[in-house]
mmCIF file of N, CA and C in Angstrom:
data_model
loop_
_atom_site.group_PDB
_atom_site.id
_atom_site.type_symbol
_atom_site.label_atom_id
_atom_site.label_comp_id
_atom_site.label_asym_id
_atom_site.label_seq_id
_atom_site.Cartn_x
_atom_site.Cartn_y
_atom_site.Cartn_z
ATOM 1 N N MET A 126 0.852 -1.167 0.000
ATOM 2 C CA MET A 126 0.000 0.000 0.000
ATOM 3 C C MET A 126 0.899 1.232 0.000
ATOM 4 N N LYS A 127 0.495 2.244 -0.763
ATOM 5 C CA LYS A 127 1.273 3.465 -0.874
ATOM 6 C C LYS A 127 0.579 4.568 -0.093
ATOM 7 N N LEU A 128 1.324 5.264 0.719
ATOM 8 C CA LEU A 128 0.765 6.379 1.474
ATOM 9 C C LEU A 128 0.922 7.660 0.669
ATOM 10 N N VAL A 129 -0.150 8.424 0.599
ATOM 11 C CA VAL A 129 -0.144 9.681 -0.130
ATOM 12 C C VAL A 129 -0.579 10.778 0.816
ATOM 13 N N ARG A 130 0.153 11.884 0.801
ATOM 14 C CA ARG A 130 -0.193 13.002 1.672
ATOM 15 C C ARG A 130 -1.536 13.586 1.241
ATOM 16 N N TYR A 131 -2.437 13.742 2.182
ATOM 17 C CA TYR A 131 -3.771 14.260 1.912
ATOM 18 C C TYR A 131 -3.724 15.772 1.830
ATOM 19 N N ASN A 132 -4.287 16.317 0.781
ATOM 20 C CA ASN A 132 -4.356 17.764 0.603
ATOM 21 C C ASN A 132 -5.762 18.209 0.978
ATOM 22 N N ASN A 133 -5.917 18.785 2.163
ATOM 23 C CA ASN A 133 -7.259 19.156 2.605
ATOM 24 C C ASN A 133 -7.720 20.481 2.028
ATOM 25 N N PHE A 134 -6.889 21.129 1.229
ATOM 26 C CA PHE A 134 -7.300 22.353 0.551
ATOM 27 C C PHE A 134 -7.962 22.008 -0.776
ATOM 28 N N GLU A 135 -8.426 23.022 -1.433
ATOM 29 C CA GLU A 135 -8.998 22.843 -2.768
ATOM 30 C C GLU A 135 -7.905 22.375 -3.728
ATOM 31 N N PRO A 136 -8.273 21.833 -4.900
ATOM 32 C CA PRO A 136 -7.259 21.447 -5.875
ATOM 33 C C PRO A 136 -6.449 22.648 -6.376
ATOM 34 N N ASN A 137 -6.920 23.856 -6.077
ATOM 35 C CA ASN A 137 -6.204 25.059 -6.493
ATOM 36 C C ASN A 137 -4.898 25.228 -5.731
ATOM 37 N N TYR A 138 -4.743 24.520 -4.615
ATOM 38 C CA TYR A 138 -3.552 24.630 -3.790
ATOM 39 C C TYR A 138 -2.783 23.317 -3.855
ATOM 40 N N PRO A 139 -1.712 23.266 -4.632
ATOM 41 C CA PRO A 139 -0.951 22.015 -4.774
ATOM 42 C C PRO A 139 -0.362 21.557 -3.442
ATOM 43 N N SER A 140 -0.228 20.251 -3.284
ATOM 44 C CA SER A 140 0.294 19.688 -2.036
ATOM 45 C C SER A 140 1.810 19.505 -2.065
ATOM 46 N N SER A 141 2.434 19.715 -3.219
ATOM 47 C CA SER A 141 3.891 19.558 -3.292
ATOM 48 C C SER A 141 4.502 20.771 -3.986
ATOM 49 N N PHE A 142 5.817 20.925 -3.796
ATOM 50 C CA PHE A 142 6.518 22.033 -4.436
ATOM 51 C C PHE A 142 6.473 21.887 -5.954
ATOM 52 N N SER A 143 6.617 20.650 -6.435
ATOM 53 C CA SER A 143 6.550 20.385 -7.866
ATOM 54 C C SER A 143 5.183 20.783 -8.427
ATOM 55 N N GLY A 144 4.124 20.439 -7.697
ATOM 56 C CA GLY A 144 2.778 20.818 -8.111
ATOM 57 C C GLY A 144 2.599 22.326 -8.126
ATOM 58 N N LEU A 145 3.227 23.007 -7.164
ATOM 59 C CA LEU A 145 3.160 24.466 -7.101
ATOM 60 C C LEU A 145 3.837 25.083 -8.318
ATOM 61 N N LEU A 146 5.011 24.544 -8.706
ATOM 62 C CA LEU A 146 5.704 25.050 -9.891
ATOM 63 C C LEU A 146 4.894 24.802 -11.166
ATOM 64 N N ASP A 147 4.317 23.598 -11.276
ATOM 65 C CA ASP A 147 3.489 23.288 -12.439
ATOM 66 C C ASP A 147 2.327 24.266 -12.547
ATOM 67 N N LYS A 148 1.651 24.512 -11.433
ATOM 68 C CA LYS A 148 0.518 25.433 -11.437
ATOM 69 C C LYS A 148 0.966 26.836 -11.816
ATOM 70 N N PHE A 149 2.101 27.287 -11.272
ATOM 71 C CA PHE A 149 2.596 28.628 -11.554
ATOM 72 C C PHE A 149 2.879 28.808 -13.039
ATOM 73 N N PHE A 150 3.650 27.863 -13.624
ATOM 74 C CA PHE A 150 4.024 28.017 -15.026
ATOM 75 C C PHE A 150 2.847 27.800 -15.967
ATOM 76 N N ASN A 151 1.969 26.857 -15.669
ATOM 77 C CA ASN A 151 0.800 26.642 -16.522
ATOM 78 C C ASN A 151 -0.123 27.841 -16.495
ATOM 79 N N ASP A 152 -0.351 28.408 -15.321
ATOM 80 C CA ASP A 152 -1.234 29.567 -15.220
ATOM 81 C C ASP A 152 -0.621 30.791 -15.876
ATOM 82 N N SER A 153 0.693 30.989 -15.728
ATOM 83 C CA SER A 153 1.320 32.180 -16.298
ATOM 84 C C SER A 153 1.461 32.064 -17.806
ATOM 85 N N LEU A 154 1.711 30.865 -18.339
ATOM 86 C CA LEU A 154 1.847 30.706 -19.780
ATOM 87 C C LEU A 154 0.507 30.761 -20.496
ATOM 88 N N ASN A 155 -0.531 30.253 -19.857
ATOM 89 C CA ASN A 155 -1.848 30.251 -20.487
ATOM 90 C C ASN A 155 -2.527 31.601 -20.414
ATOM 91 N N GLY A 156 -2.085 32.469 -19.520
ATOM 92 C CA GLY A 156 -2.672 33.796 -19.415
ATOM 93 C C GLY A 156 -4.137 33.732 -19.034
ATOM 94 N N ASN A 157 -4.940 34.516 -19.718
ATOM 95 C CA ASN A 157 -6.366 34.577 -19.412
ATOM 96 C C ASN A 157 -7.200 33.696 -20.327
ATOM 97 N N VAL A 158 -6.558 32.827 -21.082
ATOM 98 C CA VAL A 158 -7.298 31.951 -21.981
ATOM 99 C C VAL A 158 -8.100 30.958 -21.148
ATOM 100 N N GLN A 159 -9.401 30.970 -21.367
ATOM 101 C CA GLN A 159 -10.252 30.046 -20.627
ATOM 102 C C GLN A 159 -10.458 28.792 -21.459
ATOM 103 N N LYS A 160 -10.249 27.659 -20.844
ATOM 104 C CA LYS A 160 -10.478 26.379 -21.501
ATOM 105 C C LYS A 160 -11.173 25.461 -20.528
ATOM 106 N N PHE A 161 -11.914 24.560 -21.063
ATOM 107 C CA PHE A 161 -12.472 23.509 -20.238
ATOM 108 C C PHE A 161 -12.548 22.246 -21.059
ATOM 109 N N SER A 162 -12.702 21.151 -20.385
ATOM 110 C CA SER A 162 -12.755 19.866 -21.037
ATOM 111 C C SER A 162 -14.081 19.207 -20.676
ATOM 112 N N PRO A 163 -15.004 19.113 -21.641
ATOM 113 C CA PRO A 163 -16.306 18.511 -21.329
ATOM 114 C C PRO A 163 -16.180 17.039 -20.971
ATOM 115 N N SER A 164 -17.089 16.580 -20.136
ATOM 116 C CA SER A 164 -17.127 15.169 -19.749
ATOM 117 C C SER A 164 -17.543 14.319 -20.942
ATOM 118 N N VAL A 165 -16.934 13.144 -21.047
ATOM 119 C CA VAL A 165 -17.205 12.255 -22.174
ATOM 120 C C VAL A 165 -17.523 10.860 -21.660
ATOM 121 N N ASP A 166 -18.563 10.259 -22.216
ATOM 122 C CA ASP A 166 -18.884 8.854 -21.969
ATOM 123 C C ASP A 166 -18.640 8.107 -23.274
ATOM 124 N N VAL A 167 -17.905 7.014 -23.205
ATOM 125 C CA VAL A 167 -17.617 6.196 -24.384
ATOM 126 C C VAL A 167 -18.220 4.825 -24.156
ATOM 127 N N SER A 168 -19.000 4.368 -25.120
ATOM 128 C CA SER A 168 -19.613 3.045 -25.006
ATOM 129 C C SER A 168 -19.477 2.310 -26.341
ATOM 130 N N GLU A 169 -19.761 1.002 -26.279
ATOM 131 C CA GLU A 169 -19.637 0.165 -27.467
ATOM 132 C C GLU A 169 -20.670 -0.939 -27.406
ATOM 133 N N ASP A 170 -21.229 -1.256 -28.559
ATOM 134 C CA ASP A 170 -22.044 -2.458 -28.688
ATOM 135 C C ASP A 170 -21.539 -3.207 -29.924
ATOM 136 N N GLU A 171 -22.270 -4.211 -30.372
ATOM 137 C CA GLU A 171 -21.770 -5.012 -31.486
ATOM 138 C C GLU A 171 -21.773 -4.266 -32.819
ATOM 139 N N ASN A 172 -22.547 -3.144 -32.900
ATOM 140 C CA ASN A 172 -22.661 -2.427 -34.170
ATOM 141 C C ASN A 172 -21.863 -1.131 -34.247
ATOM 142 N N ALA A 173 -21.605 -0.491 -33.090
ATOM 143 C CA ALA A 173 -20.993 0.840 -33.147
ATOM 144 C C ALA A 173 -20.354 1.226 -31.813
ATOM 145 N N TYR A 174 -19.512 2.249 -31.892
ATOM 146 C CA TYR A 174 -18.993 2.933 -30.719
ATOM 147 C C TYR A 174 -19.799 4.227 -30.584
ATOM 148 N N GLU A 175 -19.978 4.705 -29.359
ATOM 149 C CA GLU A 175 -20.698 5.966 -29.147
ATOM 150 C C GLU A 175 -19.914 6.860 -28.204
ATOM 151 N N LEU A 176 -19.823 8.134 -28.569
ATOM 152 C CA LEU A 176 -19.241 9.158 -27.713
ATOM 153 C C LEU A 176 -20.362 10.101 -27.315
ATOM 154 N N GLU A 177 -20.481 10.394 -26.037
ATOM 155 C CA GLU A 177 -21.469 11.358 -25.561
ATOM 156 C C GLU A 177 -20.734 12.423 -24.763
ATOM 157 N N LEU A 178 -20.772 13.662 -25.246
ATOM 158 C CA LEU A 178 -20.115 14.774 -24.594
ATOM 159 C C LEU A 178 -21.167 15.668 -23.960
ATOM 160 N N ALA A 179 -20.990 15.979 -22.680
ATOM 161 C CA ALA A 179 -21.920 16.847 -21.963
ATOM 162 C C ALA A 179 -21.480 18.298 -22.156
ATOM 163 N N ILE A 180 -22.189 19.006 -23.043
ATOM 164 C CA ILE A 180 -21.843 20.391 -23.353
ATOM 165 C C ILE A 180 -23.123 21.212 -23.470
ATOM 166 N N PRO A 181 -23.778 21.525 -22.354
ATOM 167 C CA PRO A 181 -25.000 22.326 -22.439
ATOM 168 C C PRO A 181 -24.692 23.786 -22.771
ATOM 169 N N GLY A 182 -25.649 24.432 -23.399
ATOM 170 C CA GLY A 182 -25.524 25.858 -23.673
ATOM 171 C C GLY A 182 -24.733 26.214 -24.902
ATOM 172 N N VAL A 183 -24.498 25.263 -25.790
ATOM 173 C CA VAL A 183 -23.767 25.528 -27.027
ATOM 174 C C VAL A 183 -24.706 25.249 -28.192
ATOM 175 N N LYS A 184 -24.672 26.104 -29.205
ATOM 176 C CA LYS A 184 -25.478 25.868 -30.405
ATOM 177 C C LYS A 184 -24.796 24.821 -31.275
ATOM 178 N N LYS A 185 -25.599 24.037 -31.976
ATOM 179 C CA LYS A 185 -25.009 22.960 -32.774
ATOM 180 C C LYS A 185 -24.125 23.495 -33.900
ATOM 181 N N GLU A 186 -24.341 24.744 -34.317
ATOM 182 C CA GLU A 186 -23.505 25.336 -35.352
ATOM 183 C C GLU A 186 -22.107 25.665 -34.825
ATOM 184 N N ASP A 187 -21.952 25.726 -33.500
ATOM 185 C CA ASP A 187 -20.672 26.106 -32.897
ATOM 186 C C ASP A 187 -19.724 24.927 -32.696
ATOM 187 N N PHE A 188 -20.137 23.719 -33.059
ATOM 188 C CA PHE A 188 -19.271 22.543 -32.963
ATOM 189 C C PHE A 188 -18.491 22.376 -34.259
ATOM 190 N N LYS A 189 -17.286 21.891 -34.115
ATOM 191 C CA LYS A 189 -16.477 21.529 -35.278
ATOM 192 C C LYS A 189 -15.961 20.120 -35.032
ATOM 193 N N ILE A 190 -16.269 19.210 -35.941
ATOM 194 C CA ILE A 190 -15.851 17.817 -35.809
ATOM 195 C C ILE A 190 -15.012 17.463 -37.025
ATOM 196 N N ASP A 191 -13.747 17.100 -36.789
ATOM 197 C CA ASP A 191 -12.821 16.774 -37.862
ATOM 198 C C ASP A 191 -12.300 15.351 -37.693
ATOM 199 N N LEU A 192 -12.038 14.706 -38.802
ATOM 200 C CA LEU A 192 -11.447 13.373 -38.810
ATOM 201 C C LEU A 192 -10.232 13.417 -39.727
ATOM 202 N N LEU A 193 -9.065 13.160 -39.156
ATOM 203 C CA LEU A 193 -7.832 13.201 -39.935
ATOM 204 C C LEU A 193 -6.910 12.083 -39.467
ATOM 205 N N ASP A 194 -6.556 11.213 -40.367
ATOM 206 C CA ASP A 194 -5.632 10.105 -40.083
ATOM 207 C C ASP A 194 -6.063 9.270 -38.885
ATOM 208 N N GLY A 195 -7.337 8.955 -38.792
ATOM 209 C CA GLY A 195 -7.842 8.106 -37.719
ATOM 210 C C GLY A 195 -8.016 8.803 -36.388
ATOM 211 N N LYS A 196 -7.883 10.125 -36.362
ATOM 212 C CA LYS A 196 -8.035 10.900 -35.127
ATOM 213 C C LYS A 196 -9.250 11.817 -35.268
ATOM 214 N N LEU A 197 -10.230 11.601 -34.398
ATOM 215 C CA LEU A 197 -11.456 12.394 -34.387
ATOM 216 C C LEU A 197 -11.276 13.524 -33.381
ATOM 217 N N THR A 198 -11.458 14.768 -33.824
ATOM 218 C CA THR A 198 -11.311 15.930 -32.947
ATOM 219 C C THR A 198 -12.621 16.694 -32.910
ATOM 220 N N ILE A 199 -13.130 16.896 -31.696
ATOM 221 C CA ILE A 199 -14.364 17.652 -31.483
ATOM 222 C C ILE A 199 -13.984 18.928 -30.745
ATOM 223 N N SER A 200 -14.325 20.074 -31.326
ATOM 224 C CA SER A 200 -13.961 21.341 -30.705
ATOM 225 C C SER A 200 -15.113 22.327 -30.817
ATOM 226 N N GLY A 201 -15.011 23.402 -30.059
ATOM 227 C CA GLY A 201 -16.028 24.441 -30.065
ATOM 228 C C GLY A 201 -15.757 25.439 -28.969
ATOM 229 N N GLU A 202 -16.759 26.254 -28.684
ATOM 230 C CA GLU A 202 -16.610 27.247 -27.629
ATOM 231 C C GLU A 202 -17.952 27.494 -26.963
ATOM 232 N N ARG A 203 -17.913 27.540 -25.646
ATOM 233 C CA ARG A 203 -19.093 27.898 -24.868
ATOM 234 C C ARG A 203 -18.857 29.329 -24.395
ATOM 235 N N LYS A 204 -19.723 30.223 -24.876
ATOM 236 C CA LYS A 204 -19.554 31.640 -24.564
ATOM 237 C C LYS A 204 -20.262 31.990 -23.267
ATOM 238 N N GLN A 205 -19.618 32.856 -22.498
ATOM 239 C CA GLN A 205 -20.176 33.273 -21.215
ATOM 240 C C GLN A 205 -21.316 34.257 -21.457
ATOM 241 N N LYS A 206 -22.368 34.097 -20.671
ATOM 242 C CA LYS A 206 -23.510 34.992 -20.780
ATOM 243 C C LYS A 206 -23.124 36.372 -20.271
ATOM 244 N N GLU A 207 -23.726 37.381 -20.872
ATOM 245 C CA GLU A 207 -23.453 38.733 -20.411
ATOM 246 C C GLU A 207 -24.135 38.948 -19.068
ATOM 247 N N THR A 208 -23.407 39.554 -18.150
ATOM 248 C CA THR A 208 -23.971 39.790 -16.817
ATOM 249 C C THR A 208 -24.880 41.015 -16.861
ATOM 250 N N LYS A 209 -25.962 40.925 -16.125
ATOM 251 C CA LYS A 209 -26.916 42.026 -16.050
ATOM 252 C C LYS A 209 -26.597 42.881 -14.836
ATOM 253 N N GLU A 210 -26.767 44.177 -15.001
ATOM 254 C CA GLU A 210 -26.543 45.068 -13.867
ATOM 255 C C GLU A 210 -27.602 44.816 -12.815
ATOM 256 N N GLY A 211 -27.196 44.885 -11.565
ATOM 257 C CA GLY A 211 -28.119 44.646 -10.467
ATOM 258 C C GLY A 211 -28.211 43.189 -10.065
ATOM 259 N N LYS A 212 -27.526 42.331 -10.814
ATOM 260 C CA LYS A 212 -27.551 40.899 -10.496
ATOM 261 C C LYS A 212 -26.186 40.505 -9.966
ATOM 262 N N ASN A 213 -26.142 40.068 -8.721
ATOM 263 C CA ASN A 213 -24.896 39.677 -8.086
ATOM 264 C C ASN A 213 -24.809 38.160 -8.010
ATOM 265 N N TYR A 214 -23.756 37.607 -8.598
ATOM 266 C CA TYR A 214 -23.534 36.165 -8.527
ATOM 267 C C TYR A 214 -22.736 35.861 -7.264
ATOM 268 N N HIS A 215 -23.173 34.879 -6.520
ATOM 269 C CA HIS A 215 -22.446 34.452 -5.333
ATOM 270 C C HIS A 215 -21.479 33.320 -5.667
ATOM 271 N N THR A 216 -21.856 32.483 -6.612
ATOM 272 C CA THR A 216 -21.013 31.387 -7.060
ATOM 273 C C THR A 216 -21.246 31.169 -8.542
ATOM 274 N N VAL A 217 -20.171 30.983 -9.295
ATOM 275 C CA VAL A 217 -20.264 30.621 -10.714
ATOM 276 C C VAL A 217 -19.376 29.401 -10.907
ATOM 277 N N GLN A 218 -19.985 28.238 -11.098
ATOM 278 C CA GLN A 218 -19.233 27.004 -11.275
ATOM 279 C C GLN A 218 -19.281 26.502 -12.710
ATOM 280 N N THR A 219 -20.060 27.144 -13.545
ATOM 281 C CA THR A 219 -20.149 26.750 -14.932
ATOM 282 C C THR A 219 -18.862 27.141 -15.643
ATOM 283 N N GLN A 220 -18.344 26.231 -16.448
ATOM 284 C CA GLN A 220 -17.110 26.498 -17.173
ATOM 285 C C GLN A 220 -17.425 27.055 -18.550
ATOM 286 N N TYR A 221 -16.657 28.054 -18.945
ATOM 287 C CA TYR A 221 -16.821 28.682 -20.251
ATOM 288 C C TYR A 221 -15.482 28.694 -20.960
ATOM 289 N N GLY A 222 -15.521 28.900 -22.257
ATOM 290 C CA GLY A 222 -14.306 29.019 -23.048
ATOM 291 C C GLY A 222 -14.280 27.991 -24.158
ATOM 292 N N SER A 223 -13.127 27.888 -24.792
ATOM 293 C CA SER A 223 -12.988 26.952 -25.900
ATOM 294 C C SER A 223 -12.633 25.570 -25.366
ATOM 295 N N PHE A 224 -12.949 24.567 -26.158
ATOM 296 C CA PHE A 224 -12.634 23.191 -25.780
ATOM 297 C C PHE A 224 -12.258 22.406 -27.015
ATOM 298 N N SER A 225 -11.511 21.354 -26.793
ATOM 299 C CA SER A 225 -11.135 20.444 -27.860
ATOM 300 C C SER A 225 -10.848 19.088 -27.236
ATOM 301 N N ARG A 226 -11.466 18.063 -27.762
ATOM 302 C CA ARG A 226 -11.236 16.685 -27.312
ATOM 303 C C ARG A 226 -10.901 15.856 -28.546
ATOM 304 N N SER A 227 -9.886 15.016 -28.434
ATOM 305 C CA SER A 227 -9.462 14.169 -29.548
ATOM 306 C C SER A 227 -9.502 12.705 -29.141
ATOM 307 N N PHE A 228 -9.836 11.861 -30.122
ATOM 308 C CA PHE A 228 -9.957 10.429 -29.899
ATOM 309 C C PHE A 228 -9.348 9.706 -31.090
ATOM 310 N N PHE A 229 -8.480 8.724 -30.809
ATOM 311 C CA PHE A 229 -7.955 7.884 -31.873
ATOM 312 C C PHE A 229 -8.943 6.736 -32.083
ATOM 313 N N LEU A 230 -9.401 6.594 -33.309
ATOM 314 C CA LEU A 230 -10.441 5.616 -33.607
ATOM 315 C C LEU A 230 -9.847 4.247 -33.910
ATOM 316 N N PRO A 231 -10.562 3.198 -33.507
ATOM 317 C CA PRO A 231 -10.125 1.837 -33.858
ATOM 318 C C PRO A 231 -10.204 1.631 -35.372
ATOM 319 N N GLU A 232 -9.503 0.646 -35.848
ATOM 320 C CA GLU A 232 -9.456 0.387 -37.286
ATOM 321 C C GLU A 232 -10.782 -0.084 -37.861
ATOM 322 N N ASP A 233 -11.670 -0.628 -37.017
ATOM 323 C CA ASP A 233 -12.922 -1.171 -37.542
ATOM 324 C C ASP A 233 -14.046 -0.141 -37.652
ATOM 325 N N VAL A 234 -13.733 1.150 -37.527
ATOM 326 C CA VAL A 234 -14.763 2.185 -37.660
ATOM 327 C C VAL A 234 -14.956 2.518 -39.131
ATOM 328 N N SER A 235 -16.214 2.577 -39.549
ATOM 329 C CA SER A 235 -16.558 2.970 -40.910
ATOM 330 C C SER A 235 -16.585 4.494 -40.973
ATOM 331 N N HIS A 236 -15.547 5.093 -41.510
ATOM 332 C CA HIS A 236 -15.388 6.549 -41.506
ATOM 333 C C HIS A 236 -16.481 7.274 -42.286
ATOM 334 N N GLU A 237 -17.028 6.642 -43.299
ATOM 335 C CA GLU A 237 -18.040 7.284 -44.141
ATOM 336 C C GLU A 237 -19.398 7.383 -43.451
ATOM 337 N N SER A 238 -19.636 6.595 -42.416
ATOM 338 C CA SER A 238 -20.963 6.516 -41.801
ATOM 339 C C SER A 238 -21.055 7.192 -40.434
ATOM 340 N N ILE A 239 -20.061 7.971 -40.052
ATOM 341 C CA ILE A 239 -20.076 8.623 -38.743
ATOM 342 C C ILE A 239 -21.176 9.678 -38.708
ATOM 343 N N GLU A 240 -21.940 9.691 -37.611
ATOM 344 C CA GLU A 240 -23.040 10.658 -37.454
ATOM 345 C C GLU A 240 -22.901 11.376 -36.122
ATOM 346 N N ALA A 241 -23.347 12.644 -36.099
ATOM 347 C CA ALA A 241 -23.330 13.433 -34.864
ATOM 348 C C ALA A 241 -24.693 14.092 -34.685
ATOM 349 N N LYS A 242 -25.155 14.106 -33.422
ATOM 350 C CA LYS A 242 -26.463 14.673 -33.108
ATOM 351 C C LYS A 242 -26.348 15.413 -31.773
ATOM 352 N N TYR A 243 -26.912 16.613 -31.715
ATOM 353 C CA TYR A 243 -26.868 17.412 -30.485
ATOM 354 C C TYR A 243 -28.289 17.632 -29.989
ATOM 355 N N GLU A 244 -28.542 17.154 -28.764
ATOM 356 C CA GLU A 244 -29.884 17.259 -28.208
ATOM 357 C C GLU A 244 -29.799 17.312 -26.688
ATOM 358 N N ASP A 245 -30.538 18.236 -26.082
ATOM 359 C CA ASP A 245 -30.618 18.390 -24.626
ATOM 360 C C ASP A 245 -29.244 18.535 -23.966
ATOM 361 N N GLY A 246 -28.330 19.265 -24.613
ATOM 362 C CA GLY A 246 -27.021 19.517 -24.029
ATOM 363 C C GLY A 246 -26.024 18.390 -24.169
ATOM 364 N N ILE A 247 -26.384 17.339 -24.903
ATOM 365 C CA ILE A 247 -25.490 16.191 -25.095
ATOM 366 C C ILE A 247 -25.180 16.056 -26.585
ATOM 367 N N LEU A 248 -23.896 16.073 -26.916
ATOM 368 C CA LEU A 248 -23.460 15.807 -28.284
ATOM 369 C C LEU A 248 -23.170 14.321 -28.380
ATOM 370 N N LYS A 249 -23.904 13.637 -29.228
ATOM 371 C CA LYS A 249 -23.755 12.188 -29.380
ATOM 372 C C LYS A 249 -23.154 11.907 -30.754
ATOM 373 N N VAL A 250 -21.999 11.260 -30.756
ATOM 374 C CA VAL A 250 -21.324 10.896 -31.998
ATOM 375 C C VAL A 250 -21.338 9.379 -32.100
ATOM 376 N N VAL A 251 -21.937 8.874 -33.173
ATOM 377 C CA VAL A 251 -22.048 7.431 -33.404
ATOM 378 C C VAL A 251 -21.008 7.040 -34.452
ATOM 379 N N LEU A 252 -20.181 6.070 -34.086
ATOM 380 C CA LEU A 252 -19.113 5.582 -34.956
ATOM 381 C C LEU A 252 -19.414 4.134 -35.327
ATOM 382 N N PRO A 253 -20.122 3.916 -36.443
ATOM 383 C CA PRO A 253 -20.491 2.545 -36.818
ATOM 384 C C PRO A 253 -19.258 1.696 -37.143
ATOM 385 N N LYS A 254 -19.354 0.438 -36.783
ATOM 386 C CA LYS A 254 -18.284 -0.499 -37.092
ATOM 387 C C LYS A 254 -18.476 -1.012 -38.510
ATOM 388 N N SER A 255 -17.368 -1.206 -39.208
ATOM 389 C CA SER A 255 -17.453 -1.801 -40.537
ATOM 390 C C SER A 255 -17.607 -3.302 -40.373
ATOM 391 N N GLU A 256 -18.055 -3.932 -41.431
ATOM 392 C CA GLU A 256 -18.232 -5.382 -41.370
ATOM 393 C C GLU A 256 -16.879 -6.038 -41.175
ATOM 394 N N LYS A 257 -16.874 -7.013 -40.303
ATOM 395 C CA LYS A 257 -15.615 -7.706 -40.025
ATOM 396 C C LYS A 257 -15.206 -8.523 -41.242
ATOM 397 N N LYS A 258 -13.943 -8.396 -41.569
ATOM 398 C CA LYS A 258 -13.408 -9.178 -42.678
ATOM 399 C C LYS A 258 -13.014 -10.552 -42.144
ATOM 400 N N VAL A 259 -13.339 -11.551 -42.884
ATOM 401 C CA VAL A 259 -12.988 -12.902 -42.489
ATOM 402 C C VAL A 259 -11.534 -13.148 -42.871
ATOM 403 N N LEU A 260 -10.735 -13.387 -41.864
ATOM 404 C CA LEU A 260 -9.315 -13.608 -42.107
ATOM 405 C C LEU A 260 -8.977 -15.093 -42.208
ATOM 406 N N LYS A 261 -9.975 -15.931 -42.091
ATOM 407 C CA LYS A 261 -9.740 -17.367 -42.158
ATOM 408 C C LYS A 261 -10.239 -17.879 -43.502
ATOM 409 N N SER A 262 -9.430 -18.711 -44.108
ATOM 410 C CA SER A 262 -9.861 -19.339 -45.346
ATOM 411 C C SER A 262 -9.201 -20.718 -45.462
ATOM 412 N N SER A 263 -9.764 -21.517 -46.285
ATOM 413 C CA SER A 263 -9.218 -22.863 -46.488
ATOM 414 C C SER A 263 -8.488 -22.877 -47.819
ATOM 415 N N ILE A 264 -7.343 -23.509 -47.795
ATOM 416 C CA ILE A 264 -6.549 -23.602 -49.011
ATOM 417 C C ILE A 264 -6.456 -25.075 -49.392
ATOM 418 N N GLN A 265 -6.792 -25.331 -50.617
ATOM 419 C CA GLN A 265 -6.812 -26.699 -51.096
ATOM 420 C C GLN A 265 -5.421 -27.094 -51.556
ATOM 421 N N VAL A 266 -4.975 -28.265 -51.148
ATOM 422 C CA VAL A 266 -3.671 -28.766 -51.528
ATOM 423 C C VAL A 266 -3.796 -29.454 -52.875
ATOM 424 N N LYS A 267 -2.915 -29.123 -53.799
ATOM 425 C CA LYS A 267 -2.961 -29.706 -55.149
ATOM 426 C C LYS A 267 -1.879 -30.737 -55.333
#
């Protein structure tokens, strides 16, 4: 069993000096660029693979889905709502900004039949499997 020092602070406060340096340089190099990574569920059945990304509040026109050399990249941006005067927020936990998620696809995906659908804040990408090629054959001896 490995003992790990418990960090009772928020994840914003690293528990080690190395973590503190990583946070310092990552925050200073990224500047004010806001990014987030939407949650993804990946499932498979006998006919297809499915990706479900939880991205509420984005219009379907704001998604960009690219496939290049077996790598599927889903990107877009969730824009922050304009604040109204007289309205004070006590907590804002919703993440805003640009996002990009990439997935390397298995060889059995039929690239021509990939479909994407956005409904109720969930982007669902269906990756149909191609028909399995039979690699077994009988050879007659002459």
